[in-house]
Coordinates of C-alpha atoms in Angstrom, one line a residue:
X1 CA 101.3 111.8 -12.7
X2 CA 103.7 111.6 -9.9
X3 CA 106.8 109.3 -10.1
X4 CA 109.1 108.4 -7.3
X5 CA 112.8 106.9 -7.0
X6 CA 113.9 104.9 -3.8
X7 CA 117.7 104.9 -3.0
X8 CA 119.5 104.5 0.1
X9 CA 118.9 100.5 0.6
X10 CA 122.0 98.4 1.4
X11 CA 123.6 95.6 4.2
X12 CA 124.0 96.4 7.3
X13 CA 124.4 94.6 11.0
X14 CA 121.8 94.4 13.7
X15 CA 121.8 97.9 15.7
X16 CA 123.0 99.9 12.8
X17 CA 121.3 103.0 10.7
X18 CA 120.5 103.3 7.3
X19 CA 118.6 106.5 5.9
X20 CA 116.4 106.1 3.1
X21 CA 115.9 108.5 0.5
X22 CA 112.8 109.2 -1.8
X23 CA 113.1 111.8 -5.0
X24 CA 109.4 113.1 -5.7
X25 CA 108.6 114.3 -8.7
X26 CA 105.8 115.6 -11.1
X27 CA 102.6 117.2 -11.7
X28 CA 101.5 119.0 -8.5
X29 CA 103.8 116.3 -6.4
X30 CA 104.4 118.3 -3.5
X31 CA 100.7 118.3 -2.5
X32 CA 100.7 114.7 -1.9
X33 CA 101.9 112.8 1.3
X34 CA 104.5 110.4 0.8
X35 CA 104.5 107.1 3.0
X36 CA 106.7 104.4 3.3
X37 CA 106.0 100.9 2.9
X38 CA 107.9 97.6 3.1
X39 CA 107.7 93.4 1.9
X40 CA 109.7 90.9 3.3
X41 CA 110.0 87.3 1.7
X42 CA 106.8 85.8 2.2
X43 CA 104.7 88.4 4.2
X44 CA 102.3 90.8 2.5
X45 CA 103.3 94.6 2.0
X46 CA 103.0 96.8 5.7
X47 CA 102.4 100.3 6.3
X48 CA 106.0 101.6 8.2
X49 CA 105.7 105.3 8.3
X50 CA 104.0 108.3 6.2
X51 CA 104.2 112.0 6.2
X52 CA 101.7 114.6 5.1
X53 CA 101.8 117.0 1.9
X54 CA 103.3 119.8 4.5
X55 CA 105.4 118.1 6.5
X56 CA 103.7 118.8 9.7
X57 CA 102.2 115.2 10.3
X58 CA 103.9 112.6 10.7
X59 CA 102.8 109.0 10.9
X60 CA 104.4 105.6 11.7
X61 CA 103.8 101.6 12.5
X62 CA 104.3 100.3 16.0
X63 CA 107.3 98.3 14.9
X64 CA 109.4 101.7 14.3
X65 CA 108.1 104.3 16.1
X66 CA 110.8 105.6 17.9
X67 CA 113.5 103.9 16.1
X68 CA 112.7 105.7 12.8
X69 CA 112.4 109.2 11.9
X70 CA 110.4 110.2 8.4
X71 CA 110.8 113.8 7.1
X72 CA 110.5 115.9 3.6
X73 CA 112.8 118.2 2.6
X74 CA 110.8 120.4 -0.1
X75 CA 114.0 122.0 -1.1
X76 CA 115.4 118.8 -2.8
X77 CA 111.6 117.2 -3.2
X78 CA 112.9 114.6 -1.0
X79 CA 111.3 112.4 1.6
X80 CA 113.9 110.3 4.0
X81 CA 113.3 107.7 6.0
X82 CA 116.3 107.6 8.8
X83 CA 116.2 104.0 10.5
X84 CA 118.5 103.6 13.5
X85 CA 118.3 100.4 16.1
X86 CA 118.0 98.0 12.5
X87 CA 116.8 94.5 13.5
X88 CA 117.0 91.5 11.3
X89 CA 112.9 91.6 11.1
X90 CA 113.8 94.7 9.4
X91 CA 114.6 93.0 6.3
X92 CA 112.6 94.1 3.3
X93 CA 112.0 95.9 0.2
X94 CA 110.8 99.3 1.3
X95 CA 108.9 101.3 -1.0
X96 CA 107.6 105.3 -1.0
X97 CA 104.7 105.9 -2.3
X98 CA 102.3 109.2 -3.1
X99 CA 98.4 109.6 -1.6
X100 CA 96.2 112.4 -1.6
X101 CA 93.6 110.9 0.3
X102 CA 93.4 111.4 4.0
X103 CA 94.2 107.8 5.4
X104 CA 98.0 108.1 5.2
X105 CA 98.0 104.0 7.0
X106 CA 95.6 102.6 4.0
X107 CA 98.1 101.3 1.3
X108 CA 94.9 100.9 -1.4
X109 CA 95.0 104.8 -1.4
X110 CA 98.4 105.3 -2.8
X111 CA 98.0 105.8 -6.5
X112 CA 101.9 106.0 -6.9
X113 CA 104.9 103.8 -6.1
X114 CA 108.7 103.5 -6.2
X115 CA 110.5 100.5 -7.5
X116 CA 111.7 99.7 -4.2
X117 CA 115.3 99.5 -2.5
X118 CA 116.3 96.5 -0.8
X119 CA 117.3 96.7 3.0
X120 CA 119.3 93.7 4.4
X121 CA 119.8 93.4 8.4
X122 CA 122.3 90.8 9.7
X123 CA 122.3 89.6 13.0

């Protein structure tokens, strides 16, 4: 069992940065990659970024690649998710969650999830 706790999440304006934080913790958590996921109102749940068990691959959506930055810090069992350049399609609950398998996009392969932290992005 692995169990995860989102933090971080808060209101910001258009073209500001907000950095995520995910605590990971567990029974042989630090073998899993850790992805990031997000809902707005209305919309189903979409892949944003992930990053493997060793921290060496990184993965991430078309809508954030190059305005966020995912890393693991194995020292503090931490995954972050550093968002700079925040739009207002932004807006979401974004959730970590914890895969073993070896498609780190497919959301049906992570058997554990945060609660979520809200991110708000005004215009």
């Amino acid at each position: 069992q692995v169990q995860l706790v989102e933090s971080g999440g808060g209101l910001v304006q258009a073209g500001a940065s907000l950095r995520l934080s995910c605590v990971v913790s567990g029974r042989y958590f630090d073998t899993y990659a850790v992805g990031w996921f997000r809902q707005a109102p209305g919309n189903e749940r979409e892949f944003v970024a992930a990053i493997s068990w060793s921290g060496t691959s990184t993965y991430y959506s078309d809508s954030v690649q190059g305005r966020f930055t995912i890393g693991r810090d194995k020292t503090k069992n931490l995954v972050y998710l550093q968002m700079n350049s925040l739009k207002p399609e932004d807006t979401a609950v974004y959730y970590c969650a914890a895969t073993n398998s070896y498609d780190p996009y497919a959301q049906t392969e992570y058997a554990y999830w945060g609660q979520g932290t809200q991110v708000t992005v005004s215009s």
